[in-house]
mmCIF file with all atom_site columns, C-alpha atoms in Angstrom:
data_model
loop_
_atom_site.group_PDB
_atom_site.id
_atom_site.type_symbol
_atom_site.label_atom_id
_atom_site.label_alt_id
_atom_site.label_comp_id
_atom_site.label_asym_id
_atom_site.label_entity_id
_atom_site.label_seq_id
_atom_site.pdbx_PDB_ins_code
_atom_site.Cartn_x
_atom_site.Cartn_y
_atom_site.Cartn_z
_atom_site.occupancy
_atom_site.B_iso_or_equiv
_atom_site.pdbx_formal_charge
_atom_site.auth_seq_id
_atom_site.auth_comp_id
_atom_site.auth_asym_id
_atom_site.auth_atom_id
_atom_site.pdbx_PDB_model_num
ATOM 1   C CA . MET A 1 1   ? 0.133   0.301  -0.436  1.00 0.00 ? 926  MET A CA 1
ATOM 2   C CA . SER A 1 2   ? 0.595   3.940  -1.191  1.00 0.00 ? 927  SER A CA 1
ATOM 3   C CA . SER A 1 3   ? 2.086   6.090  2.148   1.00 0.00 ? 928  SER A CA 1
ATOM 4   C CA . LEU A 1 4   ? 2.051   8.598  -0.464  1.00 0.00 ? 929  LEU A CA 1
ATOM 5   C CA . PRO A 1 5   ? -1.340  11.163 0.007   1.00 0.00 ? 930  PRO A CA 1
ATOM 6   C CA . ILE A 1 6   ? -4.126  11.068 -2.933  1.00 0.00 ? 931  ILE A CA 1
ATOM 7   C CA . VAL A 1 7   ? -5.585  13.915 -3.690  1.00 0.00 ? 932  VAL A CA 1
ATOM 8   C CA . LEU A 1 8   ? -8.882  13.486 -5.992  1.00 0.00 ? 933  LEU A CA 1
ATOM 9   C CA . ILE A 1 9   ? -9.697  16.372 -8.099  1.00 0.00 ? 934  ILE A CA 1
ATOM 10  C CA . THR A 1 10  ? -13.626 16.288 -9.633  1.00 0.00 ? 935  THR A CA 1
ATOM 11  C CA . GLY A 1 11  ? -14.790 18.454 -12.235 1.00 0.00 ? 936  GLY A CA 1
ATOM 12  C CA . GLN A 1 12  ? -18.158 20.213 -13.057 1.00 0.00 ? 937  GLN A CA 1
ATOM 13  C CA . LEU A 1 13  ? -21.085 20.009 -11.809 1.00 0.00 ? 938  LEU A CA 1
ATOM 14  C CA . LEU A 1 14  ? -19.721 17.454 -9.633  1.00 0.00 ? 939  LEU A CA 1
ATOM 15  C CA . THR A 1 15  ? -19.136 16.788 -5.966  1.00 0.00 ? 940  THR A CA 1
ATOM 16  C CA . ASP A 1 16  ? -17.561 13.764 -4.082  1.00 0.00 ? 941  ASP A CA 1
ATOM 17  C CA . ALA A 1 17  ? -20.023 11.769 -4.213  1.00 0.00 ? 942  ALA A CA 1
ATOM 18  C CA . VAL A 1 18  ? -18.504 10.330 -7.951  1.00 0.00 ? 943  VAL A CA 1
ATOM 19  C CA . TRP A 1 19  ? -15.807 9.169  -5.541  1.00 0.00 ? 944  TRP A CA 1
ATOM 20  C CA . GLN A 1 20  ? -17.567 7.339  -3.178  1.00 0.00 ? 945  GLN A CA 1
ATOM 21  C CA . PRO A 1 21  ? -16.852 3.834  -4.226  1.00 0.00 ? 946  PRO A CA 1
ATOM 22  C CA . LEU A 1 22  ? -13.263 3.952  -3.884  1.00 0.00 ? 947  LEU A CA 1
ATOM 23  C CA . LEU A 1 23  ? -13.460 6.662  -0.894  1.00 0.00 ? 948  LEU A CA 1
ATOM 24  C CA . ASP A 1 24  ? -15.602 3.348  0.729   1.00 0.00 ? 949  ASP A CA 1
ATOM 25  C CA . ALA A 1 25  ? -12.768 0.881  -0.983  1.00 0.00 ? 950  ALA A CA 1
ATOM 26  C CA . TRP A 1 26  ? -9.428  3.025  0.801   1.00 0.00 ? 951  TRP A CA 1
ATOM 27  C CA . PRO A 1 27  ? -11.092 3.980  4.044   1.00 0.00 ? 952  PRO A CA 1
ATOM 28  C CA . ASP A 1 28  ? -6.920  3.393  5.655   1.00 0.00 ? 953  ASP A CA 1
ATOM 29  C CA . ARG A 1 29  ? -5.809  6.124  3.340   1.00 0.00 ? 954  ARG A CA 1
ATOM 30  C CA . ASP A 1 30  ? -4.715  9.105  3.035   1.00 0.00 ? 955  ASP A CA 1
ATOM 31  C CA . VAL A 1 31  ? -6.933  10.835 0.578   1.00 0.00 ? 956  VAL A CA 1
ATOM 32  C CA . ILE A 1 32  ? -7.568  14.637 -0.183  1.00 0.00 ? 957  ILE A CA 1
ATOM 33  C CA . VAL A 1 33  ? -10.585 16.454 -2.216  1.00 0.00 ? 958  VAL A CA 1
ATOM 34  C CA . ALA A 1 34  ? -9.596  18.860 -3.917  1.00 0.00 ? 959  ALA A CA 1
ATOM 35  C CA . ASP A 1 35  ? -12.047 22.199 -2.902  1.00 0.00 ? 960  ASP A CA 1
ATOM 36  C CA . ASN A 1 36  ? -14.007 23.216 -7.443  1.00 0.00 ? 961  ASN A CA 1
ATOM 37  C CA . ARG A 1 37  ? -15.985 25.004 -5.835  1.00 0.00 ? 962  ARG A CA 1
ATOM 38  C CA . ARG A 1 38  ? -13.926 28.135 -4.853  1.00 0.00 ? 963  ARG A CA 1
ATOM 39  C CA . ASP A 1 39  ? -12.698 28.885 -8.370  1.00 0.00 ? 964  ASP A CA 1
ATOM 40  C CA . ASP A 1 40  ? -13.427 30.836 -11.742 1.00 0.00 ? 965  ASP A CA 1
ATOM 41  C CA . THR A 1 41  ? -9.840  29.948 -13.653 1.00 0.00 ? 966  THR A CA 1
ATOM 42  C CA . ILE A 1 42  ? -8.048  26.618 -14.118 1.00 0.00 ? 967  ILE A CA 1
ATOM 43  C CA . ALA A 1 43  ? -5.389  28.467 -12.884 1.00 0.00 ? 968  ALA A CA 1
ATOM 44  C CA . GLY A 1 44  ? -6.962  28.955 -9.639  1.00 0.00 ? 969  GLY A CA 1
ATOM 45  C CA . PHE A 1 45  ? -7.939  25.905 -9.042  1.00 0.00 ? 970  PHE A CA 1
ATOM 46  C CA . ALA A 1 46  ? -4.505  24.079 -9.839  1.00 0.00 ? 971  ALA A CA 1
ATOM 47  C CA . GLN A 1 47  ? -2.725  27.349 -7.167  1.00 0.00 ? 972  GLN A CA 1
ATOM 48  C CA . ARG A 1 48  ? -6.364  26.340 -4.600  1.00 0.00 ? 973  ARG A CA 1
ATOM 49  C CA . LEU A 1 49  ? -4.947  22.858 -4.675  1.00 0.00 ? 974  LEU A CA 1
ATOM 50  C CA . LEU A 1 50  ? -1.483  23.294 -4.728  1.00 0.00 ? 975  LEU A CA 1
ATOM 51  C CA . ASP A 1 51  ? -1.938  25.663 -1.606  1.00 0.00 ? 976  ASP A CA 1
ATOM 52  C CA . THR A 1 52  ? -3.465  22.821 0.392   1.00 0.00 ? 977  THR A CA 1
ATOM 53  C CA . ALA A 1 53  ? -2.184  19.268 0.031   1.00 0.00 ? 978  ALA A CA 1
ATOM 54  C CA . PRO A 1 54  ? 1.159   18.234 1.177   1.00 0.00 ? 979  PRO A CA 1
ATOM 55  C CA . PRO A 1 55  ? 4.426   18.095 0.563   1.00 0.00 ? 980  PRO A CA 1
ATOM 56  C CA . ARG A 1 56  ? 4.399   15.538 -2.218  1.00 0.00 ? 981  ARG A CA 1
ATOM 57  C CA . PHE A 1 57  ? 1.411   13.930 -3.453  1.00 0.00 ? 982  PHE A CA 1
ATOM 58  C CA . MET A 1 58  ? -0.293  11.834 -6.061  1.00 0.00 ? 983  MET A CA 1
ATOM 59  C CA . LEU A 1 59  ? -3.279  12.940 -8.218  1.00 0.00 ? 984  LEU A CA 1
ATOM 60  C CA . VAL A 1 60  ? -6.194  11.317 -9.708  1.00 0.00 ? 985  VAL A CA 1
ATOM 61  C CA . ALA A 1 61  ? -8.517  13.889 -12.149 1.00 0.00 ? 986  ALA A CA 1
ATOM 62  C CA . HIS A 1 62  ? -11.389 13.228 -13.837 1.00 0.00 ? 987  HIS A CA 1
ATOM 63  C CA . ALA A 1 63  ? -12.953 15.221 -16.248 1.00 0.00 ? 988  ALA A CA 1
ATOM 64  C CA . MET A 1 64  ? -12.271 18.977 -15.650 1.00 0.00 ? 989  MET A CA 1
ATOM 65  C CA . GLY A 1 65  ? -10.433 18.456 -13.072 1.00 0.00 ? 990  GLY A CA 1
ATOM 66  C CA . GLY A 1 66  ? -7.972  16.651 -15.855 1.00 0.00 ? 991  GLY A CA 1
ATOM 67  C CA . PHE A 1 67  ? -8.031  20.483 -16.854 1.00 0.00 ? 992  PHE A CA 1
ATOM 68  C CA . VAL A 1 68  ? -6.472  21.197 -13.715 1.00 0.00 ? 993  VAL A CA 1
ATOM 69  C CA . ALA A 1 69  ? -4.886  18.205 -13.318 1.00 0.00 ? 994  ALA A CA 1
ATOM 70  C CA . PHE A 1 70  ? -1.984  19.562 -16.222 1.00 0.00 ? 995  PHE A CA 1
ATOM 71  C CA . GLU A 1 71  ? -2.356  22.909 -14.815 1.00 0.00 ? 996  GLU A CA 1
ATOM 72  C CA . VAL A 1 72  ? -0.612  21.765 -11.498 1.00 0.00 ? 997  VAL A CA 1
ATOM 73  C CA . MET A 1 73  ? 1.944   19.873 -13.633 1.00 0.00 ? 998  MET A CA 1
ATOM 74  C CA . ARG A 1 74  ? 2.871   22.630 -15.521 1.00 0.00 ? 999  ARG A CA 1
ATOM 75  C CA . ARG A 1 75  ? 3.278   24.510 -11.843 1.00 0.00 ? 1000 ARG A CA 1
ATOM 76  C CA . ALA A 1 76  ? 5.219   21.753 -9.411  1.00 0.00 ? 1001 ALA A CA 1
ATOM 77  C CA . PRO A 1 77  ? 5.658   18.700 -11.895 1.00 0.00 ? 1002 PRO A CA 1
ATOM 78  C CA . GLU A 1 78  ? 7.661   17.620 -8.663  1.00 0.00 ? 1003 GLU A CA 1
ATOM 79  C CA . ARG A 1 79  ? 4.929   17.510 -6.290  1.00 0.00 ? 1004 ARG A CA 1
ATOM 80  C CA . ILE A 1 80  ? 3.372   14.701 -8.120  1.00 0.00 ? 1005 ILE A CA 1
ATOM 81  C CA . ALA A 1 81  ? 3.768   11.454 -7.830  1.00 0.00 ? 1006 ALA A CA 1
ATOM 82  C CA . LYS A 1 82  ? 1.896   9.230  -10.163 1.00 0.00 ? 1007 LYS A CA 1
ATOM 83  C CA . LEU A 1 83  ? -1.195  11.250 -12.059 1.00 0.00 ? 1008 LEU A CA 1
ATOM 84  C CA . ALA A 1 84  ? -4.354  9.622  -13.215 1.00 0.00 ? 1009 ALA A CA 1
ATOM 85  C CA . LEU A 1 85  ? -6.638  10.763 -15.826 1.00 0.00 ? 1010 LEU A CA 1
ATOM 86  C CA . ILE A 1 86  ? -10.784 10.035 -16.504 1.00 0.00 ? 1011 ILE A CA 1
ATOM 87  C CA . SER A 1 87  ? -12.343 10.693 -19.225 1.00 0.00 ? 1012 SER A CA 1
ATOM 88  C CA . THR A 1 88  ? -10.579 13.687 -19.665 1.00 0.00 ? 1013 THR A CA 1
ATOM 89  C CA . LEU A 1 89  ? -8.815  15.314 -22.672 1.00 0.00 ? 1014 LEU A CA 1
ATOM 90  C CA . ALA A 1 90  ? -6.267  18.216 -23.188 1.00 0.00 ? 1015 ALA A CA 1
ATOM 91  C CA . SER A 1 91  ? -7.259  20.653 -25.889 1.00 0.00 ? 1016 SER A CA 1
ATOM 92  C CA . ALA A 1 92  ? -8.748  23.823 -25.450 1.00 0.00 ? 1017 ALA A CA 1
ATOM 93  C CA . ASP A 1 93  ? -12.752 23.686 -26.530 1.00 0.00 ? 1018 ASP A CA 1
ATOM 94  C CA . GLY A 1 94  ? -13.694 24.315 -30.463 1.00 0.00 ? 1019 GLY A CA 1
ATOM 95  C CA . PRO A 1 95  ? -16.834 26.582 -31.422 1.00 0.00 ? 1020 PRO A CA 1
ATOM 96  C CA . ALA A 1 96  ? -18.566 23.702 -31.133 1.00 0.00 ? 1021 ALA A CA 1
ATOM 97  C CA . GLN A 1 97  ? -17.983 23.219 -27.435 1.00 0.00 ? 1022 GLN A CA 1
ATOM 98  C CA . THR A 1 98  ? -17.765 27.313 -27.447 1.00 0.00 ? 1023 THR A CA 1
ATOM 99  C CA . ALA A 1 99  ? -21.491 27.249 -28.278 1.00 0.00 ? 1024 ALA A CA 1
ATOM 100 C CA . ARG A 1 100 ? -22.534 24.512 -26.228 1.00 0.00 ? 1025 ARG A CA 1
ATOM 101 C CA . ARG A 1 101 ? -21.506 26.244 -23.141 1.00 0.00 ? 1026 ARG A CA 1
ATOM 102 C CA . GLN A 1 102 ? -23.043 29.577 -23.940 1.00 0.00 ? 1027 GLN A CA 1
ATOM 103 C CA . GLY A 1 103 ? -26.192 27.592 -24.075 1.00 0.00 ? 1028 GLY A CA 1
ATOM 104 C CA . TYR A 1 104 ? -25.660 26.074 -21.039 1.00 0.00 ? 1029 TYR A CA 1
ATOM 105 C CA . ILE A 1 105 ? -24.954 29.821 -19.138 1.00 0.00 ? 1030 ILE A CA 1
ATOM 106 C CA . ASP A 1 106 ? -28.421 31.321 -21.069 1.00 0.00 ? 1031 ASP A CA 1
ATOM 107 C CA . LEU A 1 107 ? -30.150 28.345 -20.247 1.00 0.00 ? 1032 LEU A CA 1
ATOM 108 C CA . VAL A 1 108 ? -28.683 28.910 -16.285 1.00 0.00 ? 1033 VAL A CA 1
ATOM 109 C CA . GLN A 1 109 ? -28.913 32.658 -16.557 1.00 0.00 ? 1034 GLN A CA 1
ATOM 110 C CA . SER A 1 110 ? -32.660 32.341 -17.350 1.00 0.00 ? 1035 SER A CA 1
ATOM 111 C CA . GLY A 1 111 ? -33.340 30.527 -14.292 1.00 0.00 ? 1036 GLY A CA 1
ATOM 112 C CA . ARG A 1 112 ? -33.397 26.683 -16.221 1.00 0.00 ? 1037 ARG A CA 1
ATOM 113 C CA . PHE A 1 113 ? -30.253 25.739 -14.243 1.00 0.00 ? 1038 PHE A CA 1
ATOM 114 C CA . ASP A 1 114 ? -32.552 22.519 -14.048 1.00 0.00 ? 1039 ASP A CA 1
ATOM 115 C CA . GLN A 1 115 ? -32.302 21.720 -17.495 1.00 0.00 ? 1040 GLN A CA 1
ATOM 116 C CA . VAL A 1 116 ? -28.380 21.988 -17.744 1.00 0.00 ? 1041 VAL A CA 1
ATOM 117 C CA . VAL A 1 117 ? -28.510 18.279 -16.536 1.00 0.00 ? 1042 VAL A CA 1
ATOM 118 C CA . GLU A 1 118 ? -31.030 16.681 -18.168 1.00 0.00 ? 1043 GLU A CA 1
ATOM 119 C CA . GLU A 1 119 ? -29.411 18.247 -20.875 1.00 0.00 ? 1044 GLU A CA 1
ATOM 120 C CA . ARG A 1 120 ? -26.362 16.946 -19.780 1.00 0.00 ? 1045 ARG A CA 1
ATOM 121 C CA . ILE A 1 121 ? -27.895 13.056 -18.973 1.00 0.00 ? 1046 ILE A CA 1
ATOM 122 C CA . PRO A 1 122 ? -27.236 11.209 -22.757 1.00 0.00 ? 1047 PRO A CA 1
ATOM 123 C CA . MET A 1 123 ? -23.471 13.077 -23.150 1.00 0.00 ? 1048 MET A CA 1
ATOM 124 C CA . LEU A 1 124 ? -22.777 10.852 -19.264 1.00 0.00 ? 1049 LEU A CA 1
ATOM 125 C CA . PHE A 1 125 ? -24.465 7.925  -19.531 1.00 0.00 ? 1050 PHE A CA 1
ATOM 126 C CA . PRO A 1 126 ? -24.296 5.328  -22.091 1.00 0.00 ? 1051 PRO A CA 1
ATOM 127 C CA . GLU A 1 127 ? -28.196 4.860  -24.229 1.00 0.00 ? 1052 GLU A CA 1
ATOM 128 C CA . ALA A 1 128 ? -28.405 1.258  -21.789 1.00 0.00 ? 1053 ALA A CA 1
ATOM 129 C CA . ARG A 1 129 ? -28.019 3.104  -19.047 1.00 0.00 ? 1054 ARG A CA 1
ATOM 130 C CA . ARG A 1 130 ? -30.289 6.244  -19.265 1.00 0.00 ? 1055 ARG A CA 1
ATOM 131 C CA . GLY A 1 131 ? -32.994 4.350  -17.399 1.00 0.00 ? 1056 GLY A CA 1
ATOM 132 C CA . ASP A 1 132 ? -30.539 3.980  -14.473 1.00 0.00 ? 1057 ASP A CA 1
ATOM 133 C CA . GLU A 1 133 ? -32.502 5.720  -11.238 1.00 0.00 ? 1058 GLU A CA 1
ATOM 134 C CA . ARG A 1 134 ? -29.488 4.895  -9.516  1.00 0.00 ? 1059 ARG A CA 1
ATOM 135 C CA . LEU A 1 135 ? -27.235 6.732  -11.925 1.00 0.00 ? 1060 LEU A CA 1
ATOM 136 C CA . LEU A 1 136 ? -29.631 9.511  -12.375 1.00 0.00 ? 1061 LEU A CA 1
ATOM 137 C CA . ALA A 1 137 ? -30.557 10.270 -9.228  1.00 0.00 ? 1062 ALA A CA 1
ATOM 138 C CA . ILE A 1 138 ? -26.239 10.669 -8.287  1.00 0.00 ? 1063 ILE A CA 1
ATOM 139 C CA . ALA A 1 139 ? -25.593 13.103 -11.777 1.00 0.00 ? 1064 ALA A CA 1
ATOM 140 C CA . ARG A 1 140 ? -29.027 14.820 -10.459 1.00 0.00 ? 1065 ARG A CA 1
ATOM 141 C CA . LYS A 1 141 ? -28.047 15.454 -6.906  1.00 0.00 ? 1066 LYS A CA 1
ATOM 142 C CA . MET A 1 142 ? -24.210 16.374 -7.718  1.00 0.00 ? 1067 MET A CA 1
ATOM 143 C CA . ALA A 1 143 ? -25.682 19.146 -10.097 1.00 0.00 ? 1068 ALA A CA 1
ATOM 144 C CA . ALA A 1 144 ? -27.791 20.604 -7.036  1.00 0.00 ? 1069 ALA A CA 1
ATOM 145 C CA . ASP A 1 145 ? -25.138 20.166 -4.270  1.00 0.00 ? 1070 ASP A CA 1
ATOM 146 C CA . THR A 1 146 ? -22.742 22.314 -6.488  1.00 0.00 ? 1071 THR A CA 1
ATOM 147 C CA . GLY A 1 147 ? -25.564 24.959 -7.666  1.00 0.00 ? 1072 GLY A CA 1
ATOM 148 C CA . ALA A 1 148 ? -25.932 27.700 -10.470 1.00 0.00 ? 1073 ALA A CA 1
ATOM 149 C CA . ASP A 1 149 ? -23.203 29.753 -9.437  1.00 0.00 ? 1074 ASP A CA 1
ATOM 150 C CA . THR A 1 150 ? -21.172 27.499 -8.775  1.00 0.00 ? 1075 THR A CA 1
ATOM 151 C CA . PHE A 1 151 ? -21.174 26.042 -12.537 1.00 0.00 ? 1076 PHE A CA 1
ATOM 152 C CA . LEU A 1 152 ? -21.425 28.954 -14.248 1.00 0.00 ? 1077 LEU A CA 1
ATOM 153 C CA . ALA A 1 153 ? -17.847 29.965 -12.647 1.00 0.00 ? 1078 ALA A CA 1
ATOM 154 C CA . GLN A 1 154 ? -16.558 26.430 -13.409 1.00 0.00 ? 1079 GLN A CA 1
ATOM 155 C CA . GLN A 1 155 ? -18.250 27.409 -17.028 1.00 0.00 ? 1080 GLN A CA 1
ATOM 156 C CA . ARG A 1 156 ? -16.188 29.881 -17.595 1.00 0.00 ? 1081 ARG A CA 1
ATOM 157 C CA . ALA A 1 157 ? -13.168 28.351 -15.971 1.00 0.00 ? 1082 ALA A CA 1
ATOM 158 C CA . ILE A 1 158 ? -13.579 26.035 -18.885 1.00 0.00 ? 1083 ILE A CA 1
ATOM 159 C CA . MET A 1 159 ? -14.416 27.804 -21.602 1.00 0.00 ? 1084 MET A CA 1
ATOM 160 C CA . ALA A 1 160 ? -10.830 29.946 -20.392 1.00 0.00 ? 1085 ALA A CA 1
ATOM 161 C CA . ARG A 1 161 ? -8.640  27.253 -20.674 1.00 0.00 ? 1086 ARG A CA 1
ATOM 162 C CA . ILE A 1 162 ? -5.401  26.706 -22.612 1.00 0.00 ? 1087 ILE A CA 1
ATOM 163 C CA . ASP A 1 163 ? -4.670  23.791 -24.798 1.00 0.00 ? 1088 ASP A CA 1
ATOM 164 C CA . SER A 1 164 ? -2.442  21.624 -22.546 1.00 0.00 ? 1089 SER A CA 1
ATOM 165 C CA . ARG A 1 165 ? -1.209  19.149 -25.635 1.00 0.00 ? 1090 ARG A CA 1
ATOM 166 C CA . PRO A 1 166 ? 2.339   21.732 -26.646 1.00 0.00 ? 1091 PRO A CA 1
ATOM 167 C CA . HIS A 1 167 ? 2.918   20.582 -23.100 1.00 0.00 ? 1092 HIS A CA 1
ATOM 168 C CA . LEU A 1 168 ? 2.353   16.977 -22.654 1.00 0.00 ? 1093 LEU A CA 1
ATOM 169 C CA . HIS A 1 169 ? 5.860   15.512 -23.503 1.00 0.00 ? 1094 HIS A CA 1
ATOM 170 C CA . ALA A 1 170 ? 7.088   16.840 -20.409 1.00 0.00 ? 1095 ALA A CA 1
ATOM 171 C CA . ILE A 1 171 ? 5.146   15.155 -17.991 1.00 0.00 ? 1096 ILE A CA 1
ATOM 172 C CA . ALA A 1 172 ? 7.613   12.676 -16.152 1.00 0.00 ? 1097 ALA A CA 1
ATOM 173 C CA . VAL A 1 173 ? 5.568   10.675 -14.188 1.00 0.00 ? 1098 VAL A CA 1
ATOM 174 C CA . PRO A 1 174 ? 3.805   7.078  -14.207 1.00 0.00 ? 1099 PRO A CA 1
ATOM 175 C CA . THR A 1 175 ? 0.744   8.157  -15.734 1.00 0.00 ? 1100 THR A CA 1
ATOM 176 C CA . LEU A 1 176 ? -2.863  6.425  -15.910 1.00 0.00 ? 1101 LEU A CA 1
ATOM 177 C CA . LEU A 1 177 ? -5.251  7.582  -18.165 1.00 0.00 ? 1102 LEU A CA 1
ATOM 178 C CA . ILE A 1 178 ? -9.215  5.837  -18.184 1.00 0.00 ? 1103 ILE A CA 1
ATOM 179 C CA . TRP A 1 179 ? -11.778 5.799  -20.033 1.00 0.00 ? 1104 TRP A CA 1
ATOM 180 C CA . GLY A 1 180 ? -15.845 4.551  -21.469 1.00 0.00 ? 1105 GLY A CA 1
ATOM 181 C CA . GLU A 1 181 ? -15.713 3.179  -24.059 1.00 0.00 ? 1106 GLU A CA 1
ATOM 182 C CA . GLN A 1 182 ? -19.414 5.586  -24.356 1.00 0.00 ? 1107 GLN A CA 1
ATOM 183 C CA . ASP A 1 183 ? -18.533 8.877  -23.221 1.00 0.00 ? 1108 ASP A CA 1
ATOM 184 C CA . GLY A 1 184 ? -20.426 11.127 -24.955 1.00 0.00 ? 1109 GLY A CA 1
ATOM 185 C CA . ILE A 1 185 ? -17.979 14.093 -23.974 1.00 0.00 ? 1110 ILE A CA 1
ATOM 186 C CA . THR A 1 186 ? -14.412 13.154 -24.723 1.00 0.00 ? 1111 THR A CA 1
ATOM 187 C CA . SER A 1 187 ? -13.888 10.177 -27.363 1.00 0.00 ? 1112 SER A CA 1
ATOM 188 C CA . ARG A 1 188 ? -10.913 7.966  -27.746 1.00 0.00 ? 1113 ARG A CA 1
ATOM 189 C CA . ALA A 1 189 ? -8.682  9.926  -29.923 1.00 0.00 ? 1114 ALA A CA 1
ATOM 190 C CA . HIS A 1 190 ? -8.506  12.454 -27.074 1.00 0.00 ? 1115 HIS A CA 1
ATOM 191 C CA . GLN A 1 191 ? -7.088  9.688  -24.660 1.00 0.00 ? 1116 GLN A CA 1
ATOM 192 C CA . GLU A 1 192 ? -4.833  8.146  -27.506 1.00 0.00 ? 1117 GLU A CA 1
ATOM 193 C CA . GLU A 1 193 ? -3.747  12.132 -28.157 1.00 0.00 ? 1118 GLU A CA 1
ATOM 194 C CA . ILE A 1 194 ? -3.080  12.568 -23.825 1.00 0.00 ? 1119 ILE A CA 1
ATOM 195 C CA . GLU A 1 195 ? -1.011  8.291  -24.546 1.00 0.00 ? 1120 GLU A CA 1
ATOM 196 C CA . GLU A 1 196 ? 1.295   9.445  -27.147 1.00 0.00 ? 1121 GLU A CA 1
ATOM 197 C CA . ALA A 1 197 ? 2.585   12.278 -25.909 1.00 0.00 ? 1122 ALA A CA 1
ATOM 198 C CA . ILE A 1 198 ? 3.451   11.548 -22.289 1.00 0.00 ? 1123 ILE A CA 1
ATOM 199 C CA . PRO A 1 199 ? 5.679   9.063  -21.966 1.00 0.00 ? 1124 PRO A CA 1
ATOM 200 C CA . GLY A 1 200 ? 5.142   5.960  -20.664 1.00 0.00 ? 1125 GLY A CA 1
ATOM 201 C CA . ALA A 1 201 ? 1.259   6.622  -20.941 1.00 0.00 ? 1126 ALA A CA 1
ATOM 202 C CA . ARG A 1 202 ? -1.326  4.240  -20.346 1.00 0.00 ? 1127 ARG A CA 1
ATOM 203 C CA . LEU A 1 203 ? -4.810  3.422  -21.490 1.00 0.00 ? 1128 LEU A CA 1
ATOM 204 C CA . GLU A 1 204 ? -7.539  1.955  -20.017 1.00 0.00 ? 1129 GLU A CA 1
ATOM 205 C CA . VAL A 1 205 ? -10.837 1.455  -22.364 1.00 0.00 ? 1130 VAL A CA 1
ATOM 206 C CA . ILE A 1 206 ? -14.064 0.994  -19.776 1.00 0.00 ? 1131 ILE A CA 1
ATOM 207 C CA . ALA A 1 207 ? -16.018 -1.502 -21.812 1.00 0.00 ? 1132 ALA A CA 1
ATOM 208 C CA . GLY A 1 208 ? -20.001 -0.092 -21.101 1.00 0.00 ? 1133 GLY A CA 1
ATOM 209 C CA . ALA A 1 209 ? -19.346 2.728  -19.203 1.00 0.00 ? 1134 ALA A CA 1
ATOM 210 C CA . GLY A 1 210 ? -20.293 6.753  -20.524 1.00 0.00 ? 1135 GLY A CA 1
ATOM 211 C CA . HIS A 1 211 ? -18.243 9.595  -18.551 1.00 0.00 ? 1136 HIS A CA 1
ATOM 212 C CA . LEU A 1 212 ? -18.631 8.831  -14.694 1.00 0.00 ? 1137 LEU A CA 1
ATOM 213 C CA . PRO A 1 213 ? -16.872 4.999  -15.184 1.00 0.00 ? 1138 PRO A CA 1
ATOM 214 C CA . THR A 1 214 ? -16.424 5.526  -11.019 1.00 0.00 ? 1139 THR A CA 1
ATOM 215 C CA . ILE A 1 215 ? -19.848 5.662  -10.415 1.00 0.00 ? 1140 ILE A CA 1
ATOM 216 C CA . GLU A 1 216 ? -20.550 3.912  -13.591 1.00 0.00 ? 1141 GLU A CA 1
ATOM 217 C CA . ALA A 1 217 ? -17.989 0.776  -13.639 1.00 0.00 ? 1142 ALA A CA 1
ATOM 218 C CA . ALA A 1 218 ? -16.788 1.222  -10.120 1.00 0.00 ? 1143 ALA A CA 1
ATOM 219 C CA . GLY A 1 219 ? -15.956 -2.659 -9.762  1.00 0.00 ? 1144 GLY A CA 1
ATOM 220 C CA . VAL A 1 220 ? -13.088 -1.952 -12.553 1.00 0.00 ? 1145 VAL A CA 1
ATOM 221 C CA . VAL A 1 221 ? -11.952 1.241  -11.891 1.00 0.00 ? 1146 VAL A CA 1
ATOM 222 C CA . VAL A 1 222 ? -11.376 1.143  -8.287  1.00 0.00 ? 1147 VAL A CA 1
ATOM 223 C CA . PRO A 1 223 ? -9.186  -2.557 -8.312  1.00 0.00 ? 1148 PRO A CA 1
ATOM 224 C CA . LEU A 1 224 ? -8.017  -0.522 -11.066 1.00 0.00 ? 1149 LEU A CA 1
ATOM 225 C CA . LEU A 1 225 ? -6.509  2.497  -9.431  1.00 0.00 ? 1150 LEU A CA 1
ATOM 226 C CA . THR A 1 226 ? -5.992  0.920  -6.824  1.00 0.00 ? 1151 THR A CA 1
ATOM 227 C CA . ASP A 1 227 ? -2.827  -0.715 -8.197  1.00 0.00 ? 1152 ASP A CA 1
ATOM 228 C CA . PHE A 1 228 ? -2.194  1.297  -10.061 1.00 0.00 ? 1153 PHE A CA 1
ATOM 229 C CA . ILE A 1 229 ? -1.581  3.859  -6.605  1.00 0.00 ? 1154 ILE A CA 1
ATOM 230 C CA . ASP A 1 230 ? 0.395   1.303  -5.448  1.00 0.00 ? 1155 ASP A CA 1
ATOM 231 C CA . GLN A 1 231 ? 2.430   -0.152 -8.327  1.00 0.00 ? 1156 GLN A CA 1
#
């Protein structure tokens, strides 16, 4: 068992609940969930994490958390021992993504925040899981617990993020990529782009899972991450 602390960085419109299977499996480990609620830039998230994290740690990041992780790796690579990236991508937004995000902002500003999570459900979960009331309830509660103001701040941070691809080759720690093969937000090409750029990175594709593999396929993802951290 690794003695180094583990820092988890959560994605947009998500809370600690997305990590619950890991938290349950690691009761005796030093696990910290980074604050993803109080900033509106990726740099702000990254610096807050570095200011509050232990001197050296392992970093596990999901979705928007991956954007923060890339910034952490640029700012303080010597502090990270291992890196796991789940359902993320390294490029900046293109015009289609920016337009979609602006649509979410417009919904929230017109008082329809609840509609945002409903529009996201087809991207979060594969078609076969969209009737899974347990998963839908978790996604809706995470969104409600995040709230409209925090969502807008996270959205602004994501829209303004830089393209991290030119910096990936400098990541020199063991890196694991985890991706659900039916993710409606990130693609296989996004994963392979990161895998090819980071020396020694390894991609694990989770069959049948969408954007939230930690809760959709905990029986696969928890052992994967545990083995990676303990290697």
